[in-house]
Amino acid sequence: MNSFAMKSGKTLSVLVGKIVGKTLSLLAGNIINKGESEKEKNINLLIRYKEYNCLYLLYEKEHKGAINTLVKQTGVGSTKLNGSSKMTELLDIENAKAKINLVFSYWKNGDSKEFSKSNIFCVLSGKSSKDENATIQEQFQMWLLGYQLTETFFLFLKNEKLIILTSDKKKKFLQPLLENIDVVEVLERNNDNIDNFEKIKKTIEDSKSEDIAILKDTDATGIFFECCYDFIKKLNKFELDVSNNIKHLLNFRSDSDMKIQKNGSDIACIILKSILITTIENALDSEEFESHEMIKDKALKFHENKKCIIKLRDKLKVDIDDIDVIYSNVQSGNKFILNYKNSNDKNYLSQNEGTILVGIGIKYKELCCNITRTLLLNAKSQHKELYNFTVAIEKYIIKECLIVSMSYSDVYKKAVNYLKSNKREYSSLCDIDLEDYFVKCIGHVIGLEFMEKEFLITENNVNTVIEKNTSYNLSVGFENVHGYDKNNFAIWISDTIFINDKGEVTILTDAISKEINTISYELEDSKSDDEDKTDVKKEIKNEDKKKTGISASILNNAASVIVSDRLRRRNKNSLAHNNEQEMEELNRRQNELKEKKMNEIKFRFSKGTSDYKDLSKKNIKKLEDLKTYNDADLLPRDLKPNLICVDNKHECILLPINGAHIPFHVSTIKNLSSNYEDNNDIFVLRINFQVPGNQSVVKGDFNAFPTLQQKEMYIKELIFKSNDEKHLQIIVKQVKELIKQVKQKEVEADVNDPKHAQDKLILNKSGRRIILRDLMTRPNIFTGRKILGTLELHSNGLRYSANSRGNTEHIDILFDDIKYAFYQPCDGQLIILIHFHLKRYIMVGKKKTLDVQFYCEAGTQIDDLDRAKARNVYDPDEMHDEMKEREQKNKLNLIFKNFVQQMQDISKIEFEIPYPELTFSGVPNKSNVEIFVTANTINHLVEWPPFILSVEDIEIASLERVHHGLRNFDMIFVFKDYTKPVKRIDVIPTEYIDTIKKWLTTIDIVYYEGKNNLQWGNILKTILADIDSFVNSKGFDGFLGEDDEEDEHSAEDEDEDDEYEVDESELSAEDDSDYDDSEEESLATESDGEGEVEEDSEDEGLSWDELEERAKKGQKEKKKKK
């Protein structure tokens, strides 16, 4: 990160710094408020600022007038750099003197053989770089003087002489160096610099050096830089690139640097404690849903936190403008990545037992600092022991490994050896290969740059050694350790440390303790390890007696207790229901979202149509374009008079009308049937055709019917009568089969459309095969019975293969085609599954689908009730079966989990992980099931067809039938594409409504609340019919925002939405063509409660004797018929 140079953009960005008692934000405000002209947009304004009211402006000459005008308008003057008394305060003379002497000492002592070859060392700099990363010469100037001087030439002579060639203003800025350091000479550059270069050339020749050590940026620009570099090349000296040598020199920290870095470390501790940890505490205490991204953003915007700013100013006396947050990281749940990057994932902060990683890196006065801590939630003995072991490893590294002149590789190996030899002291860690989870890098040098690859303390870095007067970021941790409870957790501790000239180590970030009693949370209703290990009998017997206490040491001495979700729901008087302040904040946030949504809708419909409407999602043919025969000669030659004929080749039925055969394409037929008329003793064939109004061809706005001329009409029905029953039945069968073939052909043509063409799967023909065996798939790849197959990972996708009666079928899924991936273990379920929701349709068997699921049955699907009656709770056979089933489920979970992790490593696809805190029940399709919420979806996958709703496609949510006294409500989701029908989840228990409202607000979705159900089909048609009226009447707020006004669209019958139905492309993914009756069986969820049993009403109340008598009568009737 480079804060020296600013990026130029459409808006004029200004770094805020103090100047003459005013702030530069005034200047920025004036520029923005007055509106940007083209001239102002092109201004390249680079600002260098420091304490003591100094501003250094650099700008292009052609825009000098424009900037001066703006400065005059604001009344803010540019402080000129001169030799006044304040200028001595700008430069830290003692620090600069120490650094200059160190350069000569490092050079002469031969610490670097390559650097010592030359008697001349020059540093060239051009115009300010716009790159985010500072160049080596910029770093060198910042390290040497504390400032970057653009278009300046530094020349060091080994006989302790420093010549600086720079501009007039910079010469005045460097005047204190001339007055206090004898070896420094500053030359003022001019237009041609002939005299200056002659003087420098004579000095170089006097040094009698054949080589010249040089530090330059290959991408530097500017006339002055080019002139200096041309001058160097004309000297005919061999150029030595000493960039790597200088990097070692830049690691040196002076006393002044250490004061800055200590202040920076204290700043990092304050921001970590007062913002990140406090936010996590509040989220756990109130059980609010805060995402990792939201928490870390608060640290990045620390200047908006008044309490934190007061602490920084009053306690540390620092200038807020000198602080820059490099990164902020918050991680929890089951997956951790131990790296120093902003945590951009939208996963919510986990409130389950485990660990939370929290860290921050800051740059203060151009020196970086870092700190990371681990918080424990309901920590089990394994969590506590590994945390204590991590702290012990860090202490050992500080005491025994960070020895001056020891190589980085030896430091790492020594730490790993300590790990291997001491893990036996912790009983819960003995069986774990901890070295496999240990970090691959235990630290790095930290200073002007946060991290550089040359100074990583790793096993392979054998050439770099520990140095004195250097700062390090020490990092010790274990990543994604598999716990006894099958959940992953991580421990990570990072501290900024300093090794002084005596080799003593000081921890700069010790303001936040690492003691376990200060970083532990104990949540109410948490189980201890002893409870987990007790057998079933003791657990049942003592369940009512056990009550978990509250830990005496809650981080930050939190006054409140974190109450579990189960207890909160039971307690009607809890804070979640009565906290008026919380609801006010929720309503305030919703009002902001509604205003934002209205602006978004206006923008989307500004051109008269929504960007989300996909007109190309369905290929529909006009019925007038359907052709059967281009020539009469193509008619079948075996046609017989007055006899109906089906032509499969031309996809038509030929009907005899007035002595001629008239062809009708089967796509024009709605349905047909054959019946027997008793009165006339004749068979009747009835054919119904597609006509406008029945919406069987197109269930949407597209009109597939031809435009008729006046006096033309449609044939709606044709009736044929015959005595030949067999022939009519054959015709009906042939036509229905032909219709299926035509539809299947259209589906395959749509899937195989070139614009939807799928890339080829690259098979993994070498290396280890990653396979899941004995899986079934939905939709079924074969018609009829279910077939077991294998799922194998390949280079760019997956292949499922199954064999039935010698016929092998494949399902190929490319990683690039996967929109969402789900893994659902068999915890409380009868199946374990991996599910993929795709970006485009694929063919599975003969079905077109967007969802493919691979699953395996776990546990007993059928139980013998007669056998169960003879058993009791403590039956050894019963307990053995349960144990065996539990072991089988654990084994399947482990196999599937390993497959998923390997797939994530190969494909970089992140699987959707449900948030247990947000799970609720409802009816998305036909059954009342558990609905899971992930970062990007709302889903239920066990019942088929699956329910998957993408959060990014949601326009608004409507909570309906919300009324005092009702035990449940309905939630309807309206899509951004108004041509799509709404998705609904019905019969949601009212106890979840507060949780759902908070969650919707957290993900920035507007919701409305009402007492009645609405006819959304009619509402959306009305909106699409008159978009302007909808936008002008405040959008959805116009008719949903008024709670007291009774809605005109309240539903008398919820099933009346059939007028607004799904189009065929959506039906292909959701109707019976994809999910037929064979696929719709329920793989029910296991339940601890009592199940509902449906009894046959006809047999209800009958005894066994009566049922037996009825069966005998049925058999006698069958014999009589025979």
mmCIF file of N, CA and C in Angstrom, residues 121-199:
data_model
loop_
_atom_site.group_PDB
_atom_site.id
_atom_site.type_symbol
_atom_site.label_atom_id
_atom_site.label_comp_id
_atom_site.label_asym_id
_atom_site.label_seq_id
_atom_site.Cartn_x
_atom_site.Cartn_y
_atom_site.Cartn_z
ATOM 1 N N PHE A 121 27.323 5.361 -4.969
ATOM 2 C CA PHE A 121 25.953 4.847 -4.837
ATOM 3 C C PHE A 121 24.990 5.994 -5.130
ATOM 4 N N CYS A 122 24.153 5.812 -6.166
ATOM 5 C CA CYS A 122 23.223 6.885 -6.516
ATOM 6 C C CYS A 122 21.782 6.372 -6.485
ATOM 7 N N VAL A 123 20.874 7.283 -6.152
ATOM 8 C CA VAL A 123 19.441 6.993 -6.090
ATOM 9 C C VAL A 123 18.729 7.976 -7.006
ATOM 10 N N LEU A 124 18.022 7.458 -8.013
ATOM 11 C CA LEU A 124 17.305 8.296 -8.969
ATOM 12 C C LEU A 124 15.801 8.192 -8.731
ATOM 13 N N SER A 125 15.131 9.314 -8.757
ATOM 14 C CA SER A 125 13.670 9.312 -8.646
ATOM 15 C C SER A 125 13.084 10.270 -9.668
ATOM 16 N N GLY A 126 11.973 9.836 -10.295
ATOM 17 C CA GLY A 126 11.295 10.671 -11.265
ATOM 18 C C GLY A 126 10.060 11.300 -10.652
ATOM 19 N N LYS A 127 9.055 11.480 -11.506
ATOM 20 C CA LYS A 127 7.801 12.014 -11.000
ATOM 21 C C LYS A 127 7.138 10.974 -10.105
ATOM 22 N N SER A 128 6.191 11.436 -9.303
ATOM 23 C CA SER A 128 5.554 10.562 -8.321
ATOM 24 C C SER A 128 4.841 9.413 -9.007
ATOM 25 N N SER A 129 5.041 8.215 -8.477
ATOM 26 C CA SER A 129 4.425 7.012 -9.038
ATOM 27 C C SER A 129 2.958 6.948 -8.645
ATOM 28 N N LYS A 130 2.116 6.498 -9.598
ATOM 29 C CA LYS A 130 0.695 6.329 -9.313
ATOM 30 C C LYS A 130 0.361 4.902 -8.916
ATOM 31 N N ASP A 131 1.392 4.067 -8.848
ATOM 32 C CA ASP A 131 1.181 2.684 -8.436
ATOM 33 C C ASP A 131 0.895 2.639 -6.941
ATOM 34 N N GLU A 132 0.054 1.660 -6.524
ATOM 35 C CA GLU A 132 -0.304 1.546 -5.109
ATOM 36 C C GLU A 132 0.899 1.150 -4.267
ATOM 37 N N ASN A 133 1.815 0.330 -4.810
ATOM 38 C CA ASN A 133 2.968 -0.131 -4.056
ATOM 39 C C ASN A 133 4.128 0.848 -4.214
ATOM 40 N N ALA A 134 4.757 1.164 -3.083
ATOM 41 C CA ALA A 134 5.888 2.097 -3.113
ATOM 42 C C ALA A 134 7.087 1.422 -3.774
ATOM 43 N N THR A 135 7.808 2.191 -4.599
ATOM 44 C CA THR A 135 9.018 1.661 -5.233
ATOM 45 C C THR A 135 10.153 1.654 -4.217
ATOM 46 N N ILE A 136 11.235 0.963 -4.547
ATOM 47 C CA ILE A 136 12.350 0.829 -3.609
ATOM 48 C C ILE A 136 13.006 2.170 -3.313
ATOM 49 N N GLN A 137 13.089 3.052 -4.342
ATOM 50 C CA GLN A 137 13.707 4.343 -4.063
ATOM 51 C C GLN A 137 12.800 5.238 -3.224
ATOM 52 N N GLU A 138 11.472 5.076 -3.382
ATOM 53 C CA GLU A 138 10.548 5.815 -2.511
ATOM 54 C C GLU A 138 10.697 5.339 -1.070
ATOM 55 N N GLN A 139 10.809 4.024 -0.886
ATOM 56 C CA GLN A 139 11.011 3.481 0.458
ATOM 57 C C GLN A 139 12.320 3.987 1.062
ATOM 58 N N PHE A 140 13.345 4.025 0.244
ATOM 59 C CA PHE A 140 14.642 4.480 0.741
ATOM 60 C C PHE A 140 14.561 5.929 1.216
ATOM 61 N N GLN A 141 13.922 6.808 0.440
ATOM 62 C CA GLN A 141 13.791 8.213 0.837
ATOM 63 C C GLN A 141 12.972 8.348 2.121
ATOM 64 N N MET A 142 11.868 7.569 2.226
ATOM 65 C CA MET A 142 11.053 7.634 3.432
ATOM 66 C C MET A 142 11.851 7.149 4.639
ATOM 67 N N TRP A 143 12.616 6.100 4.452
ATOM 68 C CA TRP A 143 13.432 5.577 5.558
ATOM 69 C C TRP A 143 14.512 6.577 5.958
ATOM 70 N N LEU A 144 15.112 7.231 4.980
ATOM 71 C CA LEU A 144 16.245 8.136 5.237
ATOM 72 C C LEU A 144 15.796 9.459 5.843
ATOM 73 N N LEU A 145 14.769 10.086 5.246
ATOM 74 C CA LEU A 145 14.384 11.445 5.632
ATOM 75 C C LEU A 145 12.976 11.541 6.226
ATOM 76 N N GLY A 146 12.173 10.516 6.024
ATOM 77 C CA GLY A 146 10.786 10.609 6.491
ATOM 78 C C GLY A 146 9.873 11.237 5.465
ATOM 79 N N TYR A 147 10.403 11.568 4.282
ATOM 80 C CA TYR A 147 9.632 12.183 3.204
ATOM 81 C C TYR A 147 10.070 11.597 1.869
ATOM 82 N N GLN A 148 9.180 11.707 0.898
ATOM 83 C CA GLN A 148 9.546 11.332 -0.461
ATOM 84 C C GLN A 148 9.786 12.599 -1.271
ATOM 85 N N LEU A 149 10.929 12.693 -1.895
ATOM 86 C CA LEU A 149 11.277 13.846 -2.715
ATOM 87 C C LEU A 149 11.318 13.402 -4.173
ATOM 88 N N THR A 150 10.321 13.832 -4.929
ATOM 89 C CA THR A 150 10.264 13.451 -6.342
ATOM 90 C C THR A 150 11.286 14.250 -7.147
ATOM 91 N N GLU A 151 11.702 13.682 -8.299
ATOM 92 C CA GLU A 151 12.653 14.315 -9.212
ATOM 93 C C GLU A 151 13.873 14.868 -8.457
ATOM 94 N N THR A 152 14.486 13.945 -7.727
ATOM 95 C CA THR A 152 15.668 14.297 -6.925
ATOM 96 C C THR A 152 16.749 13.243 -7.152
ATOM 97 N N PHE A 153 18.003 13.678 -7.168
ATOM 98 C CA PHE A 153 19.149 12.809 -7.437
ATOM 99 C C PHE A 153 20.023 12.769 -6.183
ATOM 100 N N PHE A 154 20.177 11.557 -5.604
ATOM 101 C CA PHE A 154 21.062 11.365 -4.441
ATOM 102 C C PHE A 154 22.338 10.690 -4.916
ATOM 103 N N LEU A 155 23.488 11.211 -4.497
ATOM 104 C CA LEU A 155 24.771 10.598 -4.823
ATOM 105 C C LEU A 155 25.580 10.424 -3.535
ATOM 106 N N PHE A 156 25.778 9.133 -3.146
ATOM 107 C CA PHE A 156 26.585 8.811 -1.961
ATOM 108 C C PHE A 156 27.987 8.425 -2.432
ATOM 109 N N LEU A 157 29.005 8.964 -1.739
ATOM 110 C CA LEU A 157 30.400 8.595 -1.994
ATOM 111 C C LEU A 157 30.926 7.831 -0.775
ATOM 112 N N LYS A 158 31.694 6.790 -1.031
ATOM 113 C CA LYS A 158 32.133 5.908 0.042
ATOM 114 C C LYS A 158 33.004 6.619 1.068
ATOM 115 N N ASN A 159 33.616 7.724 0.642
ATOM 116 C CA ASN A 159 34.435 8.496 1.578
ATOM 117 C C ASN A 159 33.583 9.461 2.395
ATOM 118 N N GLU A 160 32.307 9.052 2.597
ATOM 119 C CA GLU A 160 31.352 9.752 3.453
ATOM 120 C C GLU A 160 31.035 11.159 2.935
ATOM 121 N N LYS A 161 30.413 11.178 1.777
ATOM 122 C CA LYS A 161 29.950 12.420 1.167
ATOM 123 C C LYS A 161 28.596 12.165 0.533
ATOM 124 N N LEU A 162 27.631 13.051 0.725
ATOM 125 C CA LEU A 162 26.296 12.921 0.132
ATOM 126 C C LEU A 162 25.966 14.197 -0.628
ATOM 127 N N ILE A 163 25.722 14.060 -1.944
ATOM 128 C CA ILE A 163 25.333 15.189 -2.785
ATOM 129 C C ILE A 163 23.885 14.967 -3.215
ATOM 130 N N ILE A 164 23.056 15.995 -3.050
ATOM 131 C CA ILE A 164 21.645 15.916 -3.422
ATOM 132 C C ILE A 164 21.369 17.003 -4.456
ATOM 133 N N LEU A 165 20.863 16.600 -5.616
ATOM 134 C CA LEU A 165 20.486 17.540 -6.671
ATOM 135 C C LEU A 165 18.961 17.581 -6.730
ATOM 136 N N THR A 166 18.403 18.766 -6.445
ATOM 137 C CA THR A 166 16.938 18.858 -6.377
ATOM 138 C C THR A 166 16.504 20.277 -6.726
ATOM 139 N N SER A 167 15.202 20.544 -6.602
ATOM 140 C CA SER A 167 14.653 21.854 -6.977
ATOM 141 C C SER A 167 14.904 22.883 -5.889
ATOM 142 N N ASP A 168 14.563 24.117 -6.179
ATOM 143 C CA ASP A 168 14.787 25.227 -5.252
ATOM 144 C C ASP A 168 13.985 25.042 -3.969
ATOM 145 N N LYS A 169 12.676 24.655 -4.112
ATOM 146 C CA LYS A 169 11.834 24.490 -2.920
ATOM 147 C C LYS A 169 12.325 23.351 -2.051
ATOM 148 N N LYS A 170 12.713 22.268 -2.684
ATOM 149 C CA LYS A 170 13.191 21.128 -1.892
ATOM 150 C C LYS A 170 14.536 21.434 -1.263
ATOM 151 N N LYS A 171 15.328 22.272 -1.916
ATOM 152 C CA LYS A 171 16.607 22.660 -1.313
ATOM 153 C C LYS A 171 16.373 23.429 -0.011
ATOM 154 N N LYS A 172 15.372 24.310 -0.045
ATOM 155 C CA LYS A 172 15.031 25.038 1.179
ATOM 156 C C LYS A 172 14.516 24.085 2.261
ATOM 157 N N PHE A 173 13.759 23.062 1.813
ATOM 158 C CA PHE A 173 13.233 22.069 2.744
ATOM 159 C C PHE A 173 14.377 21.276 3.389
ATOM 160 N N LEU A 174 15.467 21.044 2.623
ATOM 161 C CA LEU A 174 16.595 20.254 3.119
ATOM 162 C C LEU A 174 17.659 21.121 3.800
ATOM 163 N N GLN A 175 17.389 22.420 3.937
ATOM 164 C CA GLN A 175 18.361 23.339 4.531
ATOM 165 C C GLN A 175 18.851 22.883 5.908
ATOM 166 N N PRO A 176 17.968 22.337 6.771
ATOM 167 C CA PRO A 176 18.456 21.885 8.097
ATOM 168 C C PRO A 176 19.536 20.819 8.010
ATOM 169 N N LEU A 177 19.505 19.982 6.947
ATOM 170 C CA LEU A 177 20.560 18.985 6.794
ATOM 171 C C LEU A 177 21.907 19.656 6.572
ATOM 172 N N LEU A 178 21.926 20.707 5.728
ATOM 173 C CA LEU A 178 23.174 21.436 5.443
ATOM 174 C C LEU A 178 23.732 22.059 6.707
ATOM 175 N N GLU A 179 22.817 22.533 7.569
ATOM 176 C CA GLU A 179 23.255 23.252 8.755
ATOM 177 C C GLU A 179 23.743 22.320 9.859
ATOM 178 N N ASN A 180 23.283 21.057 9.840
ATOM 179 C CA ASN A 180 23.583 20.165 10.971
ATOM 180 C C ASN A 180 24.447 18.967 10.603
ATOM 181 N N ILE A 181 24.568 18.642 9.308
ATOM 182 C CA ILE A 181 25.361 17.486 8.914
ATOM 183 C C ILE A 181 26.414 17.944 7.908
ATOM 184 N N ASP A 182 27.684 17.795 8.242
ATOM 185 C CA ASP A 182 28.770 18.329 7.424
ATOM 186 C C ASP A 182 28.920 17.610 6.099
ATOM 187 N N VAL A 183 28.598 16.319 6.035
ATOM 188 C CA VAL A 183 28.898 15.535 4.828
ATOM 189 C C VAL A 183 27.846 15.746 3.734
ATOM 190 N N VAL A 184 26.815 16.558 3.984
ATOM 191 C CA VAL A 184 25.730 16.752 3.026
ATOM 192 C C VAL A 184 25.950 18.029 2.221
ATOM 193 N N GLU A 185 25.760 17.918 0.897
ATOM 194 C CA GLU A 185 25.807 19.078 0.000
ATOM 195 C C GLU A 185 24.569 19.018 -0.893
ATOM 196 N N VAL A 186 23.831 20.136 -1.000
ATOM 197 C CA VAL A 186 22.607 20.197 -1.796
ATOM 198 C C VAL A 186 22.812 21.140 -2.963
ATOM 199 N N LEU A 187 22.595 20.641 -4.185
ATOM 200 C CA LEU A 187 22.699 21.443 -5.404
ATOM 201 C C LEU A 187 21.303 21.748 -5.919
ATOM 202 N N GLU A 188 21.165 22.968 -6.432
ATOM 203 C CA GLU A 188 19.862 23.390 -6.977
ATOM 204 C C GLU A 188 19.848 23.141 -8.477
ATOM 205 N N ARG A 189 18.859 22.357 -8.932
ATOM 206 C CA ARG A 189 18.811 22.028 -10.351
ATOM 207 C C ARG A 189 18.201 23.187 -11.143
ATOM 208 N N ASN A 190 18.587 23.261 -12.431
ATOM 209 C CA ASN A 190 18.071 24.290 -13.323
ATOM 210 C C ASN A 190 17.622 23.638 -14.623
ATOM 211 N N ASN A 191 17.455 24.418 -15.645
ATOM 212 C CA ASN A 191 16.903 23.886 -16.893
ATOM 213 C C ASN A 191 17.839 22.869 -17.568
ATOM 214 N N ASP A 192 19.130 23.192 -17.682
ATOM 215 C CA ASP A 192 20.038 22.275 -18.391
ATOM 216 C C ASP A 192 20.917 21.446 -17.454
ATOM 217 N N ASN A 193 21.147 21.929 -16.212
ATOM 218 C CA ASN A 193 21.944 21.197 -15.205
ATOM 219 C C ASN A 193 23.358 20.861 -15.688
ATOM 220 N N ILE A 194 23.868 21.641 -16.655
ATOM 221 C CA ILE A 194 25.204 21.334 -17.196
ATOM 222 C C ILE A 194 26.265 21.491 -16.119
ATOM 223 N N ASP A 195 26.213 22.591 -15.405
ATOM 224 C CA ASP A 195 27.215 22.848 -14.363
ATOM 225 C C ASP A 195 27.124 21.801 -13.246
ATOM 226 N N ASN A 196 25.892 21.469 -12.870
ATOM 227 C CA ASN A 196 25.699 20.484 -11.797
ATOM 228 C C ASN A 196 26.264 19.122 -12.191
ATOM 229 N N PHE A 197 25.977 18.712 -13.432
ATOM 230 C CA PHE A 197 26.461 17.399 -13.877
ATOM 231 C C PHE A 197 27.995 17.389 -14.012
ATOM 232 N N GLU A 198 28.567 18.523 -14.395
ATOM 233 C CA GLU A 198 30.022 18.599 -14.496
ATOM 234 C C GLU A 198 30.667 18.434 -13.123
ATOM 235 N N LYS A 199 30.049 19.067 -12.131
ATOM 236 C CA LYS A 199 30.578 18.975 -10.768
ATOM 237 C C LYS A 199 30.456 17.553 -10.228
#
